[in-house]
PDB file of C-alpha atoms and ligand atoms in Angstrom:
ATOM      1  CA  MET W1184     129.887 127.917  80.935  1.00 98.00           C
ATOM      2  CA  PHE W1185     126.908 126.832  82.999  1.00 98.00           C
ATOM      3  CA  LEU W1186     124.143 129.321  83.723  1.00 98.00           C
ATOM      4  CA  ASP W1187     121.092 129.097  85.931  1.00 98.00           C
ATOM      5  CA  TYR W1188     118.039 131.048  84.675  1.00 98.00           C
ATOM      6  CA  ASP W1189     115.736 132.624  87.326  1.00 98.00           C
ATOM      7  CA  GLY W1190     117.573 135.137  89.508  1.00 98.00           C
ATOM      8  CA  THR W1191     120.725 134.780  87.367  1.00 98.00           C
ATOM      9  CA  LEU W1192     119.833 135.783  83.813  1.00 98.00           C
ATOM     10  CA  THR W1193     116.591 137.466  84.813  1.00 98.00           C
ATOM     11  CA  PRO W1194     115.543 139.262  88.004  1.00 97.00           C
ATOM     12  CA  ILE W1195     113.138 137.506  90.360  1.00 97.00           C
ATOM     13  CA  VAL W1196     109.586 138.704  89.628  1.00 97.00           C
ATOM     14  CA  LYS W1197     106.259 138.055  91.299  1.00 96.00           C
ATOM     15  CA  LYS W1198     104.744 135.955  88.533  1.00 96.00           C
ATOM     16  CA  PRO W1199     106.901 133.016  87.315  1.00 97.00           C
ATOM     17  CA  GLU W1200     105.361 133.166  83.837  1.00 96.00           C
ATOM     18  CA  ARG W1201     106.612 136.752  83.470  1.00 97.00           C
ATOM     19  CA  ALA W1202     110.322 136.121  84.111  1.00 98.00           C
ATOM     20  CA  PHE W1203     111.362 137.423  80.702  1.00 97.00           C
ATOM     21  CA  MET W1204     114.997 137.882  79.764  1.00 97.00           C
ATOM     22  CA  SER W1205     116.064 141.265  78.401  1.00 98.00           C
ATOM     23  CA  GLU W1206     117.224 141.574  74.793  1.00 98.00           C
ATOM     24  CA  GLN W1207     120.650 142.803  76.040  1.00 98.00           C
ATOM     25  CA  THR W1208     121.095 139.674  78.181  1.00 98.00           C
ATOM     26  CA  ARG W1209     119.976 137.491  75.258  1.00 98.00           C
ATOM     27  CA  ASN W1210     122.660 139.115  73.099  1.00 98.00           C
ATOM     28  CA  ALA W1211     125.278 138.608  75.822  1.00 98.00           C
ATOM     29  CA  VAL W1212     124.359 134.922  76.166  1.00 98.00           C
ATOM     30  CA  ARG W1213     124.330 134.467  72.368  1.00 98.00           C
ATOM     31  CA  GLU W1214     127.844 135.942  72.094  1.00 98.00           C
ATOM     32  CA  LEU W1215     128.955 133.813  75.025  1.00 98.00           C
ATOM     33  CA  ALA W1216     127.655 130.633  73.363  1.00 98.00           C
ATOM     34  CA  MET W1217     129.497 131.546  70.155  1.00 96.00           C
ATOM     35  CA  THR W1218     132.709 131.848  72.173  1.00 96.00           C
ATOM     36  CA  PHE W1219     132.410 129.120  74.845  1.00 96.00           C
ATOM     37  CA  SER W1220     130.280 125.986  75.057  1.00 97.00           C
ATOM     38  CA  THR W1221     127.312 127.194  77.140  1.00 98.00           C
ATOM     39  CA  SER W1222     124.604 125.274  79.010  1.00 98.00           C
ATOM     40  CA  ILE W1223     121.522 126.444  80.886  1.00 98.00           C
ATOM     41  CA  VAL W1224     120.895 124.486  84.108  1.00 98.00           C
ATOM     42  CA  THR W1225     117.492 125.365  85.514  1.00 98.00           C
ATOM     43  CA  GLY W1226     114.549 124.254  87.628  1.00 97.00           C
ATOM     44  CA  ARG W1227     112.246 125.138  84.746  1.00 98.00           C
ATOM     45  CA  SER W1228     111.270 122.503  82.205  1.00 98.00           C
ATOM     46  CA  CYS W1229     113.414 122.549  79.051  1.00 98.00           C
ATOM     47  CA  ASP W1230     110.437 123.759  77.007  1.00 98.00           C
ATOM     48  CA  LYS W1231     109.872 126.754  79.304  1.00 98.00           C
ATOM     49  CA  ALA W1232     113.571 127.641  79.461  1.00 98.00           C
ATOM     50  CA  LYS W1233     113.834 127.473  75.661  1.00 98.00           C
ATOM     51  CA  GLY W1234     110.696 129.611  75.374  1.00 98.00           C
ATOM     52  CA  PHE W1235     112.186 132.338  77.589  1.00 98.00           C
ATOM     53  CA  ILE W1236     115.736 132.239  76.258  1.00 98.00           C
ATOM     54  CA  GLN W1237     115.118 131.523  72.572  1.00 97.00           C
ATOM     55  CA  LEU W1238     118.679 130.539  71.704  1.00 98.00           C
ATOM     56  CA  ASP W1239     119.267 127.290  69.811  1.00 97.00           C
ATOM     57  CA  GLU W1240     123.037 127.512  70.322  1.00 96.00           C
ATOM     58  CA  LEU W1241     122.722 126.466  73.974  1.00 98.00           C
ATOM     59  CA  HIS W1242     122.524 123.103  75.702  1.00 98.00           C
ATOM     60  CA  TYR W1243     119.642 122.880  78.174  1.00 98.00           C
ATOM     61  CA  ALA W1244     119.396 120.925  81.428  1.00 98.00           C
ATOM     62  CA  GLY W1245     115.819 121.465  82.613  1.00 98.00           C
ATOM     63  CA  SER W1246     113.830 120.273  85.656  1.00 98.00           C
ATOM     64  CA  HIS W1247     116.857 120.733  87.957  1.00 97.00           C
ATOM     65  CA  GLY W1248     119.027 118.763  85.543  1.00 96.00           C
ATOM     66  CA  GLN W1249     116.688 115.833  84.971  1.00 96.00           C
ATOM     67  CA  ASP W1250     116.086 116.566  81.291  1.00 98.00           C
ATOM     68  CA  ILE W1251     119.328 117.202  79.413  1.00 98.00           C
ATOM     69  CA  GLN W1252     119.065 118.285  75.801  1.00 98.00           C
ATOM     70  CA  LEU W1253     122.239 118.960  73.801  1.00 97.00           C
ATOM     71  CA  ASN W1254     122.081 121.419  70.908  1.00 96.00           C
ATOM     72  CA  ASP W1255     122.938 118.706  68.365  1.00 94.00           C
ATOM     73  CA  GLY W1256     119.452 117.176  68.324  1.00 92.00           C
ATOM     74  CA  THR W1257     120.509 113.870  69.963  1.00 94.00           C
ATOM     75  CA  ASP W1258     117.952 112.177  72.222  1.00 96.00           C
ATOM     76  CA  PRO W1259     117.511 113.873  75.608  1.00 98.00           C
ATOM     77  CA  PHE W1260     119.060 112.266  78.669  1.00 98.00           C
ATOM     78  CA  GLN W1261     116.244 111.832  81.212  1.00 97.00           C
ATOM     79  CA  PRO W1262     117.545 109.752  84.124  1.00 97.00           C
ATOM     80  CA  ASN W1263     114.259 109.898  86.055  1.00 96.00           C
ATOM     81  CA  SER W1264     111.788 109.413  83.219  1.00 96.00           C
ATOM     82  CA  GLU W1265     109.866 106.758  85.156  1.00 97.00           C
ATOM     83  CA  TYR W1266     108.684 109.547  87.488  1.00 97.00           C
ATOM     84  CA  LEU W1267     106.723 111.412  84.780  1.00 97.00           C
ATOM     85  CA  PRO W1268     103.284 109.919  85.626  1.00 97.00           C
ATOM     86  CA  VAL W1269     103.677 110.446  89.380  1.00 98.00           C
ATOM     87  CA  ILE W1270     104.833 114.053  88.852  1.00 98.00           C
ATOM     88  CA  ALA W1271     101.778 114.712  86.660  1.00 97.00           C
ATOM     89  CA  GLU W1272      99.538 113.184  89.332  1.00 98.00           C
ATOM     90  CA  ALA W1273     101.225 115.163  92.135  1.00 98.00           C
ATOM     91  CA  THR W1274     100.776 118.403  90.150  1.00 98.00           C
ATOM     92  CA  GLU W1275      97.000 117.914  89.999  1.00 98.00           C
ATOM     93  CA  ARG W1276      96.808 116.819  93.637  1.00 98.00           C
ATOM     94  CA  LEU W1277      98.843 119.822  94.851  1.00 98.00           C
ATOM     95  CA  LYS W1278      96.750 122.251  92.783  1.00 98.00           C
ATOM     96  CA  GLU W1279      93.676 120.894  94.512  1.00 98.00           C
ATOM     97  CA  ALA W1280      95.339 120.909  97.960  1.00 97.00           C
ATOM     98  CA  VAL W1281      96.399 124.599  97.878  1.00 98.00           C
ATOM     99  CA  ARG W1282      93.396 125.873  95.890  1.00 97.00           C
ATOM    100  CA  GLU W1283      91.935 127.758  98.857  1.00 95.00           C
ATOM    101  CA  ILE W1284      95.190 129.588  99.687  1.00 98.00           C
ATOM    102  CA  LYS W1285      95.052 133.054  98.131  1.00 97.00           C
ATOM    103  CA  GLY W1286      98.162 133.795  96.069  1.00 97.00           C
ATOM    104  CA  ALA W1287      99.415 130.195  95.910  1.00 98.00           C
ATOM    105  CA  SER W1288     100.272 128.779  92.505  1.00 98.00           C
ATOM    106  CA  VAL W1289     101.463 125.421  91.210  1.00 98.00           C
ATOM    107  CA  GLU W1290     103.800 125.139  88.225  1.00 98.00           C
ATOM    108  CA  ASN W1291     104.519 121.881  86.425  1.00 97.00           C
ATOM    109  CA  ASN W1292     108.115 121.654  85.246  1.00 97.00           C
ATOM    110  CA  LYS W1293     107.799 118.188  83.675  1.00 97.00           C
ATOM    111  CA  PHE W1294     110.092 116.260  86.075  1.00 97.00           C
ATOM    112  CA  CYS W1295     109.298 118.427  89.101  1.00 97.00           C
ATOM    113  CA  VAL W1296     106.533 120.634  90.469  1.00 98.00           C
ATOM    114  CA  SER W1297     106.999 124.102  91.962  1.00 98.00           C
ATOM    115  CA  VAL W1298     104.511 125.277  94.579  1.00 98.00           C
ATOM    116  CA  HIS W1299     104.916 129.060  94.810  1.00 98.00           C
ATOM    117  CA  TYR W1300     104.014 131.272  97.791  1.00 98.00           C
ATOM    118  CA  ARG W1301     105.645 134.609  96.785  1.00 98.00           C
ATOM    119  CA  GLU W1302     102.207 136.125  96.368  1.00 97.00           C
ATOM    120  CA  VAL W1303     100.705 134.635  99.518  1.00 98.00           C
ATOM    121  CA  ARG W1304     100.316 137.584 101.908  1.00 96.00           C
ATOM    122  CA  ARG W1305      99.469 136.123 105.307  1.00 96.00           C
ATOM    123  CA  GLU W1306     102.248 134.376 107.267  1.00 97.00           C
ATOM    124  CA  LYS W1307      99.825 131.746 108.537  1.00 97.00           C
ATOM    125  CA  ASP W1308      98.830 130.922 104.940  1.00 98.00           C
ATOM    126  CA  LYS W1309     102.494 130.511 103.974  1.00 98.00           C
ATOM    127  CA  ASP W1310     102.958 128.072 106.868  1.00 98.00           C
ATOM    128  CA  LEU W1311      99.766 126.291 105.885  1.00 98.00           C
ATOM    129  CA  LEU W1312     101.007 125.895 102.299  1.00 98.00           C
ATOM    130  CA  LYS W1313     104.392 124.529 103.417  1.00 98.00           C
ATOM    131  CA  ASN W1314     102.654 122.021 105.720  1.00 98.00           C
ATOM    132  CA  ILE W1315     100.217 120.940 103.029  1.00 98.00           C
ATOM    133  CA  VAL W1316     103.012 120.342 100.520  1.00 98.00           C
ATOM    134  CA  MET W1317     105.080 118.330 103.001  1.00 98.00           C
ATOM    135  CA  ARG W1318     102.098 116.301 104.226  1.00 98.00           C
ATOM    136  CA  THR W1319     100.753 115.579 100.748  1.00 98.00           C
ATOM    137  CA  VAL W1320     104.131 114.396  99.488  1.00 98.00           C
ATOM    138  CA  THR W1321     104.970 112.328 102.588  1.00 98.00           C
ATOM    139  CA  GLU W1322     101.560 110.660 102.819  1.00 98.00           C
ATOM    140  CA  GLU W1323     100.549 110.322  99.171  1.00 98.00           C
ATOM    141  CA  PHE W1324     103.739 110.444  97.090  1.00 98.00           C
ATOM    142  CA  PRO W1325     106.494 108.725  99.090  1.00 97.00           C
ATOM    143  CA  ASP W1326     108.620 108.342  95.931  1.00 97.00           C
ATOM    144  CA  LEU W1327     108.969 112.121  95.697  1.00 98.00           C
ATOM    145  CA  LYS W1328     110.851 114.603  97.889  1.00 97.00           C
ATOM    146  CA  VAL W1329     110.506 118.306  98.733  1.00 97.00           C
ATOM    147  CA  THR W1330     113.305 120.894  98.521  1.00 95.00           C
ATOM    148  CA  ASN W1331     113.234 124.641  99.205  1.00 94.00           C
ATOM    149  CA  GLY W1332     113.854 127.504  96.823  1.00 94.00           C
ATOM    150  CA  LYS W1333     113.099 131.227  96.760  1.00 96.00           C
ATOM    151  CA  LYS W1334     109.543 131.412  98.127  1.00 97.00           C
ATOM    152  CA  VAL W1335     108.840 128.056  96.517  1.00 98.00           C
ATOM    153  CA  ARG W1336     108.644 124.409  97.531  1.00 98.00           C
ATOM    154  CA  GLU W1337     110.014 122.138  94.816  1.00 97.00           C
ATOM    155  CA  VAL W1338     108.584 118.609  94.602  1.00 98.00           C
ATOM    156  CA  ARG W1339     111.067 116.321  92.868  1.00 97.00           C
ATOM    157  CA  PRO W1340     111.814 112.633  92.249  1.00 97.00           C
ATOM    158  CA  GLY W1341     113.247 110.892  95.319  1.00 96.00           C
ATOM    159  CA  ALA W1342     116.095 109.424  93.269  1.00 94.00           C
ATOM    160  CA  LYS W1343     119.246 111.530  93.450  1.00 90.00           C
ATOM    161  CA  PHE W1344     119.964 113.529  90.323  1.00 94.00           C
ATOM    162  CA  ASP W1345     120.575 117.214  90.862  1.00 96.00           C
ATOM    163  CA  LYS W1346     122.179 120.178  89.102  1.00 97.00           C
ATOM    164  CA  GLY W1347     125.607 118.886  90.163  1.00 97.00           C
ATOM    165  CA  ASP W1348     124.980 115.525  88.470  1.00 97.00           C
ATOM    166  CA  ALA W1349     123.751 117.367  85.373  1.00 98.00           C
ATOM    167  CA  VAL W1350     126.937 119.454  85.216  1.00 98.00           C
ATOM    168  CA  LYS W1351     129.078 116.293  85.565  1.00 97.00           C
ATOM    169  CA  TYR W1352     127.108 114.623  82.764  1.00 97.00           C
ATOM    170  CA  LEU W1353     127.371 117.642  80.471  1.00 97.00           C
ATOM    171  CA  LEU W1354     131.109 118.021  81.079  1.00 96.00           C
ATOM    172  CA  GLN W1355     131.668 114.370  80.249  1.00 96.00           C
ATOM    173  CA  GLN W1356     129.483 114.402  77.125  1.00 96.00           C
ATOM    174  CA  LEU W1357     130.913 117.642  75.738  1.00 96.00           C
ATOM    175  CA  THR W1358     134.516 116.645  76.482  1.00 95.00           C
ATOM    176  CA  ASN W1359     134.040 113.365  74.588  1.00 94.00           C
ATOM    177  CA  LYS W1360     132.145 114.961  71.739  1.00 93.00           C
ATOM    178  CA  HIS W1361     134.704 117.713  71.093  1.00 93.00           C
ATOM    179  CA  SER W1362     137.756 115.650  72.156  1.00 95.00           C
ATOM    180  CA  TRP W1363     138.693 118.386  74.602  1.00 93.00           C
ATOM    181  CA  ASP W1364     141.827 118.050  76.692  1.00 92.00           C
ATOM    182  CA  SER W1365     140.182 117.929  80.138  1.00 86.00           C
ATOM    183  CA  SER W1366     143.234 119.520  81.806  1.00 87.00           C
ATOM    184  CA  ARG W1367     142.573 122.665  79.735  1.00 88.00           C
ATOM    185  CA  ILE W1368     138.899 123.097  80.623  1.00 93.00           C
ATOM    186  CA  LEU W1369     137.865 125.705  83.176  1.00 95.00           C
ATOM    187  CA  PRO W1370     134.177 125.161  83.935  1.00 97.00           C
ATOM    188  CA  ILE W1371     132.304 128.113  85.464  1.00 98.00           C
ATOM    189  CA  TYR W1372     128.810 127.932  86.969  1.00 98.00           C
ATOM    190  CA  ILE W1373     126.698 130.974  87.828  1.00 98.00           C
ATOM    191  CA  GLY W1374     123.578 130.576  89.959  1.00 98.00           C
ATOM    192  CA  ASP W1375     121.587 132.281  92.707  1.00 97.00           C
ATOM    193  CA  ASP W1376     119.705 129.627  94.660  1.00 94.00           C
ATOM    194  CA  LYS W1377     120.116 126.690  97.042  1.00 93.00           C
ATOM    195  CA  THR W1378     119.748 124.107  94.267  1.00 94.00           C
ATOM    196  CA  ASP W1379     122.787 125.673  92.545  1.00 96.00           C
ATOM    197  CA  GLU W1380     124.952 124.712  95.530  1.00 96.00           C
ATOM    198  CA  ASP W1381     125.041 121.083  94.272  1.00 96.00           C
ATOM    199  CA  ALA W1382     126.598 122.385  91.066  1.00 97.00           C
ATOM    200  CA  PHE W1383     129.087 124.666  92.882  1.00 97.00           C
ATOM    201  CA  LYS W1384     130.419 121.634  94.799  1.00 96.00           C
ATOM    202  CA  VAL W1385     130.927 119.674  91.570  1.00 96.00           C
ATOM    203  CA  LEU W1386     132.659 122.638  89.945  1.00 92.00           C
ATOM    204  CA  SER W1387     135.301 122.737  92.686  1.00 87.00           C
ATOM    205  CA  GLU W1388     135.905 118.984  92.242  1.00 90.00           C
ATOM    206  CA  GLU W1389     136.211 119.446  88.476  1.00 90.00           C
ATOM    207  CA  GLY W1390     138.803 122.217  88.785  1.00 91.00           C
ATOM    208  CA  GLY W1391     136.413 125.043  87.968  1.00 95.00           C
ATOM    209  CA  PHE W1392     134.646 127.619  90.115  1.00 95.00           C
ATOM    210  CA  GLY W1393     131.206 128.824  91.060  1.00 97.00           C
ATOM    211  CA  ILE W1394     129.764 132.316  91.182  1.00 97.00           C
ATOM    212  CA  ARG W1395     126.794 132.899  93.483  1.00 97.00           C
ATOM    213  CA  VAL W1396     124.459 135.721  92.563  1.00 98.00           C
ATOM    214  CA  CYS W1397     123.502 137.407  95.839  1.00 96.00           C
ATOM    215  CA  LYS W1398     123.163 140.915  97.227  1.00 92.00           C
ATOM    216  CA  TRP W1399     124.630 139.987 100.597  1.00 88.00           C
ATOM    217  CA  ARG W1400     127.278 137.498 101.725  1.00 82.00           C
ATOM    218  CA  LYS W1401     125.900 133.966 101.930  1.00 84.00           C
ATOM    219  CA  ARG W1402     127.191 130.613 103.115  1.00 91.00           C
ATOM    220  CA  THR W1403     128.029 129.042  99.768  1.00 94.00           C
ATOM    221  CA  ALA W1404     130.333 126.586  98.032  1.00 95.00           C
ATOM    222  CA  ALA W1405     130.897 129.175  95.292  1.00 96.00           C
ATOM    223  CA  GLU W1406     134.244 130.964  95.259  1.00 95.00           C
ATOM    224  CA  TYR W1407     132.965 134.283  93.923  1.00 96.00           C
ATOM    225  CA  SER W1408     129.823 136.385  93.845  1.00 97.00           C
ATOM    226  CA  LEU W1409     128.007 138.866  91.636  1.00 97.00           C
ATOM    227  CA  LYS W1410     125.276 141.114  92.991  1.00 97.00           C
ATOM    228  CA  ASN W1411     122.463 140.709  90.460  1.00 98.00           C
ATOM    229  CA  PRO W1412     121.552 139.640  86.897  1.00 98.00           C
ATOM    230  CA  SER W1413     122.778 142.939  85.548  1.00 98.00           C
ATOM    231  CA  GLU W1414     126.282 142.245  86.940  1.00 98.00           C
ATOM    232  CA  VAL W1415     126.032 138.735  85.474  1.00 98.00           C
ATOM    233  CA  LYS W1416     125.376 140.212  82.030  1.00 98.00           C
ATOM    234  CA  GLU W1417     128.379 142.556  82.377  1.00 98.00           C
ATOM    235  CA  PHE W1418     130.588 139.661  83.485  1.00 98.00           C
ATOM    236  CA  LEU W1419     129.548 137.560  80.460  1.00 98.00           C
ATOM    237  CA  GLU W1420     130.253 140.479  78.113  1.00 98.00           C
ATOM    238  CA  LYS W1421     133.699 141.013  79.678  1.00 98.00           C
ATOM    239  CA  LEU W1422     134.516 137.327  79.373  1.00 97.00           C
ATOM    240  CA  VAL W1423     133.710 137.349  75.655  1.00 97.00           C
ATOM    241  CA  ARG W1424     135.756 140.557  75.117  1.00 97.00           C
ATOM    242  CA  TRP W1425     138.702 139.056  77.006  1.00 95.00           C
ATOM    243  CA  ARG W1426     138.594 135.874  74.889  1.00 93.00           C
ATOM    244  CA  ARG W1427     138.480 137.840  71.656  1.00 92.00           C
ATOM    245  CA  GLU W1428     141.432 139.975  72.733  1.00 92.00           C
ATOM    246  CA  GLN W1429     143.379 136.792  73.558  1.00 89.00           C
ATOM    247  CA  ASP W1430     142.656 135.457  70.086  1.00 86.00           C
ATOM    248  CA  GLN W1431     144.106 138.607  68.547  1.00 84.00           C
ATOM    249  CA  VAL W1432     147.382 138.407  70.484  1.00 73.00           C
TER     250      VAL W1432
HETATM  251  O1  LIG R1244     116.892 126.954  88.642  1.00 95.24           O
HETATM  252  P1  LIG R1244     116.237 128.257  88.323  1.00 95.24           P
HETATM  253  O2  LIG R1244     116.332 128.638  86.886  1.00 95.24           O
HETATM  254  O3  LIG R1244     116.707 129.363  89.236  1.00 95.24           O
HETATM  255  O4  LIG R1244     114.687 128.011  88.645  1.00 95.24           O
HETATM  256  C1  LIG R1244     114.243 127.891  90.007  1.00 95.24           C
HETATM  257  C2  LIG R1244     112.767 128.228  90.071  1.00 95.24           C
HETATM  258  O5  LIG R1244     112.647 129.514  89.464  1.00 95.24           O
HETATM  259  C3  LIG R1244     111.342 130.046  89.284  1.00 95.24           C
HETATM  260  O6  LIG R1244     110.866 130.503  90.527  1.00 95.24           O
HETATM  261  C4  LIG R1244     111.608 131.592  91.039  1.00 95.24           C
HETATM  262  O7  LIG R1244     111.526 132.700  90.095  1.00 95.24           O
HETATM  263  C5  LIG R1244     110.186 133.220  89.888  1.00 95.24           C
HETATM  264  C6  LIG R1244     110.257 134.285  88.798  1.00 95.24           C
HETATM  265  O8  LIG R1244     111.172 135.289  89.111  1.00 95.24           O
HETATM  266  C7  LIG R1244     109.653 133.751  91.225  1.00 95.24           C
HETATM  267  O9  LIG R1244     108.326 134.253  91.063  1.00 95.24           O
HETATM  268  C8  LIG R1244     109.657 132.618  92.262  1.00 95.24           C
HETATM  269  O10 LIG R1244     109.264 133.114  93.526  1.00 95.24           O
HETATM  270  C9  LIG R1244     111.067 132.010  92.391  1.00 95.24           C
HETATM  271  O11 LIG R1244     111.051 130.872  93.247  1.00 95.24           O
HETATM  272  C10 LIG R1244     110.416 129.038  88.644  1.00 95.24           C
HETATM  273  O12 LIG R1244     109.110 129.558  88.588  1.00 95.24           O
HETATM  274  C11 LIG R1244     110.475 127.703  89.328  1.00 95.24           C
HETATM  275  O13 LIG R1244     109.682 126.777  88.611  1.00 95.24           O
HETATM  276  C12 LIG R1244     111.927 127.226  89.285  1.00 95.24           C
HETATM  277  O14 LIG R1244     112.051 125.943  89.849  1.00 95.24           O
END
């Protein structure tokens, strides 16, 4: 199982630092991880995701998959580690560049930077922020790129490594480690945002399926949908119940 965090396990809230997961969802994810191998694939840094989720049973792929930490304590896989200094520099530069925009905030996620505008009220300030981010990255940090999320601009390494690549890597590592028969694996990925689409595409190629969390129909590579994090929690609980019933047969 592969699970995104924000908007999937927790509802979207105004302040990123307050995206806490409910105790019920934590229990559901704990039970899930005891039943199926479970990984979190998130835009947050691994440290932040672990801080919110607080479950050691999980594997974590933070910073949009660029920091992969298995639950066995082996060294993390960080394919874009050479970008760390430039990301740190870009974080400081972007903080300075959007300082005057009321409601803007900049979040360092180790291998990427999120520039948030959810709390920016005026449309012209939102446009200003988007332009500043694009201009700063293009002119001052040509090795980085900008992608869009939910009321956020994500500044990431230019080299390609996305959530889809992270899912491929995790599937390969876990299959080898547990000597799984790959024809008997059914990978499932649940996510709510554009960056999750890279993972949905990989899931189809790998014989699994994606579930997009969205209130209304969206153009997506996912085969199925759930309406909100509360439906996600129910789905995870049902999956665990189903597996346990199968084991009793
Ligand atoms: O891959 P994810 O786990 O979905 O992370 C994507 C980004 O999520 C967070 O931002 C989003 O959620 C915030 C809290 O609900 C919300 O305030 C913000 O507007 C959303 O864009 C997180 O703060 C980012 O760093 C992640 O990249």
